[in-house]
Amino acid sequence: MNSTVADPDSDYDEVLGGVLVANSRVVAEINDVATPVLIGRDPVCHVVLDDRRVSGVHLELTPTGRGVRVRDRSRNGVAYNGTDISEFRGEKYLRGRCTIRCGAAKVEFYAAETTTRVIRESSEPTYPLVGEAKGMRDVFARIRKIAPLELTTLITGETGTGKELAARAIHLASPRAKRTFYALNCGAIPEALAESILFGHKRGAFTGAVDNTISPFLVADGGTLLLDEIGELPRPVQVKLLRVLEERVVQAVGSNEARPFDVRVLAATRRDLDLRVGFDGDDDDREQILRSDLFFRIAQVRLEMPPLRHRTSDIRILVDHFATELGRNVRITEDGLQLLERYDWPGNIRELKNVVTVAIAFTTDGDVVDFTPHIREMPGKPRRAMKTFVEMERQYLEDLERNCAGNQSEMSRISALARGTLRDRLRKYGLAE
């Protein structure tokens, strides 16, 4: 049976999966929309290929109603029956047998003979993190170890580094993947309503309680609950939250009924909680300090998300990812990518995505994207002091010439450059006749 590209169609309750075969044995089954099969060099991948030409996360395969969706996440492309998948800009769907080549490795794909019925949400979950830098490889490896555990995990990192995406990745790679993932922003909870929002309330429990509300612990029952920005949670409610986490039951405000729940709890913060932990009876007046007993309860396992300035090699991958999501036919030049790599990105990935989205929105199809004005318009965002080698060399020679009053013998001695080489460099920059 020849493999084909399935025609686009409406949403499906049934998906078409398959298996991957290498060296005459099945190396992966593709049958779960919540956990795409990843192929690459990184240990986080389901199929690990020992080939330097293969990217960390090279290829992603996800079962859908149209067939197995193929996403090329590599830098050097993937061959599909002799055709480069990257030529199909965006997505490709497989419904039959074919050979997929990554670097020198070949993997056979065989479509499943039957479909799998799944419960669909508003969109198909996909592996939400993108990156190949060492910092992200460490994150992927950590997630792979953390996901099967039921331990409470604290995810830390600067604003915009993808903490919620990391939480979703943990959820999608866990046994709870097909159940609810619910994120609660603790930083947006008014202190007066914190207990009600966290634990729910009964109608009439207090002034303004006109309806019953359900606790996020019950909304996410069976799944995963993310307590985002937990470092901002008002301290008076922290004791009750700790009791809920310990006893695994929650009681709504105004109710006498304690209801049990089964939830994997994750927490996230942009703050350094190690410096903000207070012990019982501590009179430290630091604002919104976190109780030590709650801190140690939520930080059974930790995951640190690296800032974008520490993984600038991922900028190109991220830009391509965002551009593909937007589905626009625009061109991104090497100069444009280098400009983005020189910026410090204090807002991290969130800021990069905003700049790319806005710049592409202002670009006509077929034209080159100009990122310059959109970076300059970012208020209060410092640029990283980075110069090219050419800029640094020219500056060095200008300073050297000025300090030596144009004496080339002295310049040669100080710089350890031969006189002929020195003269060639000076001519290159118009500093000598």
Coordinates of C-alpha atoms in Angstrom, one line a residue:
M1 CA 0.0 0.0 0.0
N2 CA 1.5 3.3 -1.0
S3 CA 1.5 6.1 1.6
T4 CA -0.5 9.2 0.8
V5 CA -1.1 12.6 2.1
A6 CA -4.6 12.7 3.5
D7 CA -7.0 15.4 2.4
P8 CA -7.8 18.0 5.1
D9 CA -11.1 17.2 6.8
S10 CA -13.2 18.2 9.8
D11 CA -12.6 17.3 13.4
Y12 CA -12.5 13.5 14.2
D13 CA -13.4 11.4 17.2
E14 CA -11.3 8.6 15.7
V15 CA -7.6 8.8 14.9
L16 CA -5.3 6.8 12.6
G17 CA -2.1 5.6 14.2
G18 CA 0.7 3.2 13.4
V19 CA 4.0 1.8 14.4
L20 CA 7.6 2.5 13.7
V21 CA 10.0 -0.3 12.9
A22 CA 13.8 -0.3 12.9
N23 CA 16.0 -3.3 12.4
S24 CA 13.0 -5.6 12.1
R25 CA 11.5 -4.7 15.5
V26 CA 8.8 -2.2 16.7
V27 CA 10.5 0.7 18.4
A28 CA 7.4 2.9 19.0
E29 CA 3.6 2.8 18.8
I30 CA 1.8 5.9 17.6
N31 CA -1.7 5.8 19.1
D32 CA -2.1 8.5 21.7
V33 CA -2.8 12.1 20.6
A34 CA -1.8 13.3 24.1
T35 CA 1.8 12.0 23.7
P36 CA 3.3 12.6 20.3
V37 CA 6.2 10.2 19.4
L38 CA 9.4 12.1 19.2
I39 CA 12.4 10.9 17.1
G40 CA 15.9 12.5 17.6
R41 CA 19.2 12.3 19.3
D42 CA 18.1 13.6 22.7
P43 CA 17.3 11.0 25.4
V44 CA 13.9 12.6 25.9
C45 CA 12.8 11.2 22.5
H46 CA 10.8 7.9 22.3
V47 CA 13.1 6.8 19.4
V48 CA 16.7 7.8 20.0
L49 CA 19.1 7.9 17.1
D50 CA 22.9 7.9 17.6
D51 CA 23.8 10.2 14.7
R52 CA 25.3 13.6 14.9
R53 CA 23.4 14.7 11.8
V54 CA 20.2 14.1 13.7
S55 CA 18.8 17.0 15.7
G56 CA 18.0 16.8 19.4
V57 CA 14.2 16.6 18.6
H58 CA 14.2 15.8 14.9
L59 CA 10.7 14.6 14.1
E60 CA 7.3 14.5 15.7
L61 CA 4.6 12.0 14.8
T62 CA 1.0 12.4 16.2
P63 CA -2.1 10.3 15.3
T64 CA -5.0 12.4 14.0
G65 CA -8.2 11.7 12.1
R66 CA -6.4 12.6 8.9
G67 CA -3.6 10.2 9.5
V68 CA -0.3 10.4 11.4
R69 CA 0.7 14.0 11.4
V70 CA 4.4 14.6 10.6
R71 CA 6.2 17.7 11.9
D72 CA 9.8 18.2 10.9
R73 CA 11.6 19.9 13.8
S74 CA 15.1 19.4 12.5
R75 CA 17.6 21.8 10.9
N76 CA 18.6 19.5 8.0
G77 CA 15.3 18.0 7.0
V78 CA 13.7 14.6 6.9
A79 CA 13.3 12.4 3.9
Y80 CA 10.0 10.6 3.3
N81 CA 10.1 8.1 0.5
G82 CA 12.9 10.2 -1.1
T83 CA 11.1 13.5 -0.7
D84 CA 12.2 16.1 1.8
I85 CA 9.3 16.7 4.2
S86 CA 10.5 20.3 4.8
E87 CA 9.3 21.1 1.3
F88 CA 5.7 20.6 2.5
R89 CA 6.0 23.7 4.7
G90 CA 3.8 23.0 7.7
E91 CA 2.3 19.6 8.1
K92 CA 2.1 16.2 6.3
Y93 CA -0.2 13.3 7.1
L94 CA 0.7 9.6 6.6
R95 CA -1.9 6.9 6.1
G96 CA 0.1 3.9 4.8
R97 CA 3.5 2.4 4.7
C98 CA 6.6 4.5 4.0
T99 CA 10.3 4.9 4.9
I100 CA 11.4 8.0 6.9
R101 CA 15.1 8.9 6.9
C102 CA 16.7 11.0 9.6
G103 CA 20.4 11.5 9.0
A104 CA 21.7 8.1 8.1
A105 CA 19.1 6.3 10.0
K106 CA 16.0 4.8 8.3
V107 CA 12.7 4.0 10.2
E108 CA 9.8 2.2 8.6
F109 CA 6.3 3.5 9.3
Y110 CA 3.3 1.1 9.1
A111 CA -0.2 2.5 9.4
A112 CA -2.6 0.8 11.8
E113 CA -5.3 -1.3 10.3
T114 CA -7.9 0.1 12.7
T115 CA -8.7 3.5 14.2
T116 CA -8.6 4.5 17.8
R117 CA -11.4 6.4 19.4
V118 CA -10.4 9.3 21.6
I119 CA -12.2 12.1 23.5
R120 CA -11.3 15.3 21.8
E121 CA -10.8 18.7 23.4
S122 CA -10.9 22.0 21.5
S123 CA -7.6 21.2 19.9
E124 CA -5.2 18.3 19.8
P125 CA -2.6 18.4 22.5
T126 CA 1.0 18.4 21.2
Y127 CA 4.4 18.4 22.9
P128 CA 4.5 22.1 23.8
L129 CA 8.2 22.8 24.3
V130 CA 10.6 23.5 21.5
G131 CA 14.4 23.7 21.7
E132 CA 17.7 22.0 21.1
A133 CA 20.1 24.0 23.3
K134 CA 21.8 22.1 26.2
G135 CA 19.6 23.9 28.7
M136 CA 16.5 22.6 27.0
R137 CA 17.9 19.1 26.5
D138 CA 18.4 19.1 30.3
V139 CA 14.8 20.2 30.7
F140 CA 13.5 17.5 28.4
A141 CA 15.5 14.8 30.3
R142 CA 14.2 16.1 33.6
I143 CA 10.6 16.1 32.4
R144 CA 10.9 12.5 31.2
K145 CA 12.0 11.6 34.7
I146 CA 9.5 13.7 36.6
A147 CA 6.4 12.9 34.5
P148 CA 5.7 9.4 35.8
L149 CA 6.1 10.4 39.4
E150 CA 3.2 11.6 41.6
L151 CA 5.5 14.0 43.5
T152 CA 4.6 17.7 43.7
T153 CA 6.9 19.6 41.4
L154 CA 8.0 23.2 41.6
I155 CA 8.8 24.9 38.2
T156 CA 10.9 28.0 38.4
G157 CA 12.2 30.5 35.9
E158 CA 11.9 34.1 34.7
T159 CA 8.8 35.5 33.2
G160 CA 8.1 34.2 29.7
T161 CA 10.4 31.2 29.9
G162 CA 7.6 28.7 29.4
K163 CA 6.8 27.5 32.9
E164 CA 3.2 26.7 32.1
L165 CA 4.3 24.9 28.9
A166 CA 6.7 22.8 31.0
A167 CA 3.8 22.0 33.3
R168 CA 1.7 20.9 30.3
A169 CA 4.6 18.8 29.0
I170 CA 4.8 17.0 32.4
H171 CA 1.0 16.4 32.3
L172 CA 1.1 15.1 28.7
A173 CA 4.0 12.7 29.4
S174 CA 2.3 11.4 32.6
P175 CA -0.3 8.7 33.1
R176 CA -2.8 11.5 33.6
A177 CA -2.4 12.8 30.1
K178 CA -6.0 12.1 29.0
R179 CA -7.5 13.8 32.0
T180 CA -7.9 17.5 32.7
F181 CA -5.0 20.0 33.0
Y182 CA -6.1 23.1 34.9
A183 CA -3.9 26.2 35.5
L184 CA -4.7 28.6 38.3
N185 CA -2.9 32.0 38.5
C186 CA -2.4 32.6 42.2
G187 CA -0.9 36.0 41.4
A188 CA -4.2 37.2 40.2
I189 CA -6.2 36.2 43.3
P190 CA -7.4 39.0 45.6
E191 CA -6.6 38.2 49.2
A192 CA -10.2 38.5 50.3
L193 CA -11.3 35.9 47.8
A194 CA -8.3 33.6 48.0
E195 CA -9.9 30.9 50.1
S196 CA -13.1 30.9 47.9
I197 CA -11.2 30.7 44.6
L198 CA -8.9 27.9 45.9
F199 CA -11.4 25.8 47.6
G200 CA -14.8 26.8 46.2
H201 CA -17.8 28.2 48.1
K202 CA -21.5 27.6 48.6
R203 CA -24.2 30.0 47.6
G204 CA -24.8 32.5 50.4
A205 CA -21.5 31.7 52.1
F206 CA -20.6 35.4 52.1
T207 CA -21.9 38.7 50.6
G208 CA -21.8 38.4 46.9
A209 CA -21.8 34.6 46.8
V210 CA -24.8 34.2 44.5
D211 CA -23.8 30.9 43.1
N212 CA -21.9 27.7 44.0
T213 CA -18.4 27.6 42.8
I214 CA -16.2 24.4 42.4
S215 CA -12.7 24.2 43.7
P216 CA -9.9 23.8 41.0
F217 CA -8.9 20.7 42.9
L218 CA -12.2 19.1 42.0
V219 CA -12.3 20.6 38.4
A220 CA -8.9 18.8 37.8
D221 CA -9.9 15.6 39.6
G222 CA -8.0 12.7 38.0
G223 CA -5.7 15.1 36.2
T224 CA -3.1 17.8 36.9
L225 CA -3.5 21.2 38.7
L226 CA -0.9 23.9 38.2
L227 CA -0.7 26.6 40.9
D228 CA 1.0 29.3 38.9
E229 CA 2.9 32.1 40.6
I230 CA 2.4 30.4 44.0
G231 CA 4.9 32.8 45.5
E232 CA 2.2 35.5 45.3
L233 CA -0.4 33.5 47.3
P234 CA -1.6 35.5 50.3
R235 CA 0.0 34.0 53.4
P236 CA -3.3 33.6 55.5
V237 CA -4.6 31.0 53.1
Q238 CA -1.3 29.0 52.9
V239 CA -2.0 27.0 56.1
K240 CA -5.3 25.8 54.7
L241 CA -3.7 25.0 51.3
L242 CA -1.0 22.9 53.1
R243 CA -3.8 21.0 54.9
V244 CA -5.6 20.3 51.6
L245 CA -2.4 19.0 50.0
E246 CA -1.6 16.8 52.9
E247 CA -5.1 15.4 53.5
R248 CA -6.2 15.3 49.8
V249 CA -9.7 16.6 50.6
V250 CA -11.2 20.0 50.0
Q251 CA -14.0 21.8 51.8
A252 CA -15.8 24.7 50.1
V253 CA -16.4 27.9 52.1
G254 CA -19.8 27.7 53.7
S255 CA -20.0 23.9 53.4
N256 CA -19.7 21.1 56.0
E257 CA -18.7 18.5 53.4
A258 CA -15.1 17.6 52.8
R259 CA -14.7 16.1 49.3
P260 CA -11.7 13.9 48.3
F261 CA -9.8 14.5 45.1
D262 CA -7.1 12.8 43.1
V263 CA -4.9 15.4 41.5
R264 CA -1.2 15.7 40.6
V265 CA -0.2 19.2 41.8
L266 CA 2.4 21.3 40.1
A267 CA 3.5 24.8 41.2
A268 CA 5.4 27.5 39.3
T269 CA 7.0 30.8 40.3
R270 CA 9.1 33.5 38.7
R271 CA 10.6 34.4 42.1
D272 CA 13.5 32.9 44.0
L273 CA 11.4 31.2 46.8
D274 CA 14.6 30.1 48.6
L275 CA 15.1 33.7 49.6
R276 CA 11.4 34.3 50.5
V277 CA 10.7 31.3 52.9
G278 CA 9.6 32.1 56.4
F279 CA 9.3 29.7 59.3
D280 CA 6.3 29.5 61.7
G281 CA 6.4 32.5 64.1
D282 CA 8.9 34.3 61.9
D283 CA 8.3 38.1 62.2
D284 CA 10.1 38.9 58.9
D285 CA 8.1 41.6 57.2
R286 CA 9.0 40.7 53.6
E287 CA 5.9 40.9 51.5
Q288 CA 4.0 37.7 50.6
I289 CA 6.6 35.5 52.2
L290 CA 6.0 31.7 51.7
R291 CA 5.7 29.4 54.7
S292 CA 8.5 27.0 54.9
D293 CA 6.3 23.9 55.5
L294 CA 4.3 24.8 52.3
F295 CA 7.5 25.5 50.4
F296 CA 9.0 22.1 51.2
R297 CA 5.6 20.4 50.4
I298 CA 5.4 21.9 46.9
A299 CA 9.1 21.6 46.1
Q300 CA 9.5 17.8 46.4
V301 CA 11.0 17.9 42.9
R302 CA 12.3 21.0 41.1
L303 CA 12.5 22.0 37.4
E304 CA 14.4 25.2 36.4
M305 CA 13.5 26.8 33.0
P306 CA 16.5 28.5 31.4
P307 CA 16.1 32.1 30.2
L308 CA 16.3 32.7 26.4
R309 CA 19.6 34.6 26.7
H310 CA 21.2 31.3 27.9
R311 CA 19.8 29.4 24.9
T312 CA 20.2 31.9 22.0
S313 CA 20.9 29.0 19.7
D314 CA 17.2 28.1 19.9
I315 CA 16.1 31.5 18.6
R316 CA 16.2 30.3 15.0
I317 CA 14.2 27.2 15.9
L318 CA 11.6 29.2 17.8
V319 CA 11.2 31.8 15.0
D320 CA 10.6 29.0 12.5
H321 CA 8.1 27.4 14.9
F322 CA 6.2 30.7 15.4
A323 CA 6.2 31.5 11.7
T324 CA 4.9 28.0 10.9
E325 CA 2.1 28.5 13.4
L326 CA 1.1 31.7 11.7
G327 CA 1.0 30.0 8.3
R328 CA 2.2 33.1 6.4
N329 CA 4.3 33.0 3.2
V330 CA 7.0 35.4 4.3
R331 CA 10.9 35.3 4.1
I332 CA 13.2 35.5 7.1
T333 CA 16.8 36.5 6.3
E334 CA 20.0 35.6 8.0
D335 CA 20.5 39.2 8.9
G336 CA 17.1 39.2 10.5
L337 CA 17.9 36.1 12.6
Q338 CA 21.3 37.6 13.6
L339 CA 19.5 40.7 14.8
L340 CA 17.2 38.7 17.0
E341 CA 20.2 36.7 18.4
R342 CA 21.9 40.0 19.5
Y343 CA 18.9 41.1 21.5
D344 CA 18.8 40.3 25.3
W345 CA 15.2 39.3 25.4
P346 CA 14.4 40.2 29.1
G347 CA 10.8 39.0 28.4
N348 CA 12.2 35.7 27.1
I349 CA 10.2 33.5 24.7
R350 CA 7.0 35.4 25.3
E351 CA 8.6 38.6 24.1
L352 CA 10.3 36.9 21.1
K353 CA 6.9 35.4 20.0
N354 CA 5.3 38.8 20.3
V355 CA 8.0 40.5 18.2
V356 CA 7.8 37.7 15.5
T357 CA 4.0 37.8 15.4
V358 CA 3.8 41.6 15.1
A359 CA 6.7 41.7 12.5
I360 CA 5.1 39.1 10.3
A361 CA 1.7 40.8 10.6
F362 CA 3.2 43.9 9.1
T363 CA 4.8 41.9 6.3
T364 CA 3.1 41.3 2.9
D365 CA 3.2 37.7 1.7
G366 CA 6.4 37.0 -0.3
D367 CA 8.3 39.9 1.3
V368 CA 11.2 39.8 3.8
V369 CA 10.3 40.2 7.5
D370 CA 11.9 43.3 9.0
F371 CA 12.3 42.8 12.8
T372 CA 14.2 46.1 13.5
P373 CA 11.4 48.6 14.1
H374 CA 9.5 46.1 16.4
I375 CA 12.6 45.5 18.6
R376 CA 13.3 49.2 18.9
E377 CA 9.7 49.9 19.9
M378 CA 10.0 47.6 22.9
P379 CA 10.0 50.0 25.9
G380 CA 12.7 49.7 28.6
K381 CA 14.2 46.6 27.1
P382 CA 18.0 46.7 27.2
R383 CA 20.0 45.3 24.3
R384 CA 22.8 42.9 24.9
A385 CA 26.2 44.5 24.4
M386 CA 27.4 42.2 21.6
K387 CA 29.6 43.1 18.6
T388 CA 30.7 41.1 15.6
F389 CA 34.3 40.1 15.3
V390 CA 34.7 42.7 12.5
E391 CA 33.3 45.5 14.7
M392 CA 35.6 44.5 17.6
E393 CA 38.7 44.3 15.4
R394 CA 38.1 47.7 13.9
Q395 CA 37.6 49.2 17.3
Y396 CA 40.8 47.6 18.6
L397 CA 42.8 49.0 15.6
E398 CA 41.4 52.4 16.0
D399 CA 42.3 52.5 19.7
L400 CA 45.7 51.1 19.0
E401 CA 46.4 53.7 16.3
R402 CA 45.3 56.5 18.5
N403 CA 47.3 55.3 21.6
C404 CA 50.5 54.9 19.4
A405 CA 50.0 58.1 17.6
G406 CA 50.0 56.2 14.3
N407 CA 53.5 54.7 14.9
Q408 CA 53.2 51.4 13.1
S409 CA 56.3 49.9 14.6
E410 CA 54.9 50.5 18.1
M411 CA 51.5 49.2 17.0
S412 CA 53.1 46.0 15.6
R413 CA 55.1 45.5 18.8
I414 CA 52.0 45.9 21.1
S415 CA 49.6 43.9 18.9
A416 CA 52.2 41.1 18.1
L417 CA 51.1 41.5 14.4
A418 CA 53.8 41.4 11.7
R419 CA 54.2 44.8 10.0
G420 CA 52.8 43.5 6.7
T421 CA 49.7 41.9 8.4
L422 CA 49.1 45.1 10.4
R423 CA 49.2 47.3 7.3
D424 CA 46.8 44.9 5.5
R425 CA 44.3 45.1 8.5
L426 CA 44.6 48.9 8.6
R427 CA 43.9 49.2 4.9
K428 CA 40.9 46.9 5.3
Y429 CA 39.3 49.4 7.6
G430 CA 40.5 52.5 5.8
L431 CA 42.8 53.4 8.6
A432 CA 46.0 53.6 6.4
E433 CA 46.7 54.4 2.8

